Amino acid sequence: MFPRDFAWGAATAAYQIEGGWQADGKGASIWDTFTHERGRVFGEQNGDEACRSYELWENDLECIQTLGLTHYRLSLSWARLLPNGTTRHVNQKGVAYYNKVIDDLLACNVSPMVTLYHFDLPQALQAQGGWKSAGTATLFDSYAKFCFHTFGDRVKLWITINEPYVCAKLGHEDGIHAPGLKELGTAAYLVGHNMLRAHTMAWHSYDSLYRTEQKGAVSLAVNSDWLEPLNAGCTEDIAATERLLAFTLGWFAWPLFVTGDYPEIMRSAIDAQSKKSGCSSRLPSFSKDEPAILGTADFFALNYYTSRKVKPGGGCGEKLCMKSDRDVEDVLDPSWPICGVSWLAVVPEGLRKLLKYIKDTFNNPAVYVTENGFSQVGPLQTEDVQRAQFYKDTIAEVAKALQEDGVNVRGYFAWSLLDNFEWADGFSVRFGLFHVDFKDAERQRTLYQSGQEYAKIISKNKCGQS
Ligand code: GBH
């Protein structure tokens, strides 16, 4: 059903699994700071220890082998490598840790896909303005070059930034992710802009300094729901759906794949709201003096979890905010089952539709589904029948996208290898293919039924059979 070289993966992120938050000279990140403040995370939990993957990496490697993965997507902790965020001081213990991870993977015939940034900015850089500051993009570029130089002989698939949408909106508008800012209608756009600039600089660095020798590929991972008008025949709902798509997927994918600039729908909505309030546009512009952004993604990296129906609505009183710029409300279809978190309606066919949309809108790029998963709540219950079914159904939709819609899908990464620190939900929400016992000092990992199911799917397809 799948091509021979299809990437079968699972994904994790440094802060969610590693622990060792102060081990061997690691610097603090904004998630260390955020989780140590009261009232930020469910049950006042934090990732100080998490799955303890910093000490127990070899157990993770066993999990990876049990599943038969061909690829493993991990993220590097910027502050573990560069404790103050800059290359002036390199933490060699951190370098050694990731060298071992990468070498062990390759020794087991597993290809690493490496994310440079998955939400965990070094605290030292937050103190200088964080992602609101243009200088952070330049420092990210130096960090990226350091990583290409250090690990790029062995890593061929790179993600610069994971989900800039989430960093920008949840971190700087909603305040529910680190750094916990609620600066309505301004900071998120600035953060998104600097993240795009950071990505672009890093891609150009790779292209000019490393690509010829290392022969890898670099992209940025966008998250997007599949969106449909609440009433298929209603013009207002159709327009609202287009607006929300522009403000989520389009915000980052349009500049990278279509025009080198933000979607027109997004720009004009923000401009109009800004003008009403007598201020200049809150959406920054790309400068002609900077490296071009169009074409700086070597593949399309998509994190898909769920779907929504859309209609006009929103706003936040008199204030300017992203809600009033977007003027949309998204709702769940009552027929969609919900799993362990309220936002995750189970809609496997949404992935197929979104993949087709990406093919048509972004000029048929190579696509990796870099995250997709299903959450469970509660205690050890390794018979996670629903999730096993979810993976079967979702992968069947990916197969249809490949075969019937001709989407150039190159790989699929389940989120996540392990139950882990689920950001504001702490350890209460479990996304793993392996259960992790967080009460156990050894953090015992136990295969869920869904993990078994995924392993079966992989082994059936790996050899290009069936
Ligand atoms: C991914 O984001 C992350 O990359 C990953 O680290 C995380 O573990 C995984 O999801 C599972 O959550 O709380 O109602 O405001 C997926 C995109 C966008 C999904 C924000 C959750 C929050 C909805 N996420 N959304 S709400």
mmCIF file of C-alpha atoms and ligand atoms in Angstrom, residues 13 16 73 118-119 162-163 165-166 169-170 174 176-177 223-225 303 305-306 308 341-344 371 415-416 420-423 425 429 431, ligand 1:
data_model
loop_
_atom_site.group_PDB
_atom_site.id
_atom_site.type_symbol
_atom_site.label_atom_id
_atom_site.label_comp_id
_atom_site.label_asym_id
_atom_site.label_seq_id
_atom_site.Cartn_x
_atom_site.Cartn_y
_atom_site.Cartn_z
ATOM 1 C CA ALA A 13 10.091 16.808 21.944
ATOM 2 C CA GLN A 16 8.314 16.770 27.064
ATOM 3 C CA ARG A 73 11.617 12.582 15.177
ATOM 4 C CA HIS A 118 10.024 22.785 19.948
ATOM 5 C CA PHE A 119 8.763 25.563 22.263
ATOM 6 C CA ASN A 162 7.777 23.346 15.399
ATOM 7 C CA GLU A 163 4.373 25.024 15.148
ATOM 8 C CA TYR A 165 1.368 29.236 15.348
ATOM 9 C CA VAL A 166 1.281 27.629 18.778
ATOM 10 C CA LYS A 169 -0.722 32.454 19.780
ATOM 11 C CA LEU A 170 -0.697 30.199 22.851
ATOM 12 C CA ASP A 174 -3.521 33.395 25.080
ATOM 13 C CA ILE A 176 -1.345 29.375 28.232
ATOM 14 C CA HIS A 177 2.097 28.311 26.983
ATOM 15 C CA ASN A 223 -0.026 22.672 12.620
ATOM 16 C CA SER A 224 -3.446 22.893 11.101
ATOM 17 C CA ASP A 225 -6.902 21.550 11.689
ATOM 18 C CA ASN A 303 1.078 18.334 12.238
ATOM 19 C CA TYR A 305 -4.772 16.336 14.915
ATOM 20 C CA THR A 306 -8.365 17.340 14.381
ATOM 21 C CA ARG A 308 -13.484 22.059 12.973
ATOM 22 C CA VAL A 341 -8.671 16.129 25.589
ATOM 23 C CA SER A 342 -11.565 18.409 24.802
ATOM 24 C CA TRP A 343 -9.989 19.929 21.676
ATOM 25 C CA LEU A 344 -9.318 16.633 19.939
ATOM 26 C CA GLU A 371 2.703 14.621 14.007
ATOM 27 C CA TRP A 415 2.659 11.588 18.231
ATOM 28 C CA SER A 416 4.046 10.293 20.430
ATOM 29 C CA ASN A 420 5.034 12.588 28.208
ATOM 30 C CA PHE A 421 4.681 16.080 29.658
ATOM 31 C CA GLU A 422 1.697 17.411 27.738
ATOM 32 C CA TRP A 423 2.411 21.143 28.239
ATOM 33 C CA ASP A 425 -2.081 19.530 30.773
ATOM 34 C CA VAL A 429 -3.097 13.591 29.078
ATOM 35 C CA PHE A 431 -0.425 10.550 23.832
HETATM 36 C C1 GBH B 1 1.189 19.389 19.182
HETATM 37 O O1 GBH B 1 0.469 20.555 18.873
HETATM 38 C C2 GBH B 1 2.536 19.715 19.796
HETATM 39 O O2 GBH B 1 3.509 19.917 18.779
HETATM 40 C C3 GBH B 1 3.025 18.635 20.733
HETATM 41 O O3 GBH B 1 4.130 19.084 21.447
HETATM 42 C C4 GBH B 1 1.898 18.218 21.652
HETATM 43 O O4 GBH B 1 2.306 17.290 22.612
HETATM 44 C C5 GBH B 1 0.792 17.653 20.782
HETATM 45 O O5 GBH B 1 0.335 18.655 19.947
HETATM 46 C C6 GBH B 1 -0.424 17.174 21.562
HETATM 47 O O6 GBH B 1 -1.092 18.241 22.129
HETATM 48 O O7 GBH B 1 -5.930 24.057 24.648
HETATM 49 O O8 GBH B 1 -8.066 24.383 23.587
HETATM 50 O O9 GBH B 1 -6.366 26.106 23.421
HETATM 51 C C7 GBH B 1 -0.781 20.323 18.239
HETATM 52 C C8 GBH B 1 -1.546 21.591 17.958
HETATM 53 C C9 GBH B 1 -2.661 23.453 18.888
HETATM 54 C C10 GBH B 1 -3.279 21.300 19.598
HETATM 55 C C11 GBH B 1 -3.236 24.051 20.125
HETATM 56 C C12 GBH B 1 -3.898 21.870 20.845
HETATM 57 C C13 GBH B 1 -4.712 23.822 21.968
HETATM 58 C C14 GBH B 1 -6.164 23.909 22.032
HETATM 59 N N1 GBH B 1 -2.182 22.110 19.145
HETATM 60 N N2 GBH B 1 -4.308 23.245 20.649
HETATM 61 S S1 GBH B 1 -6.686 24.684 23.546
#
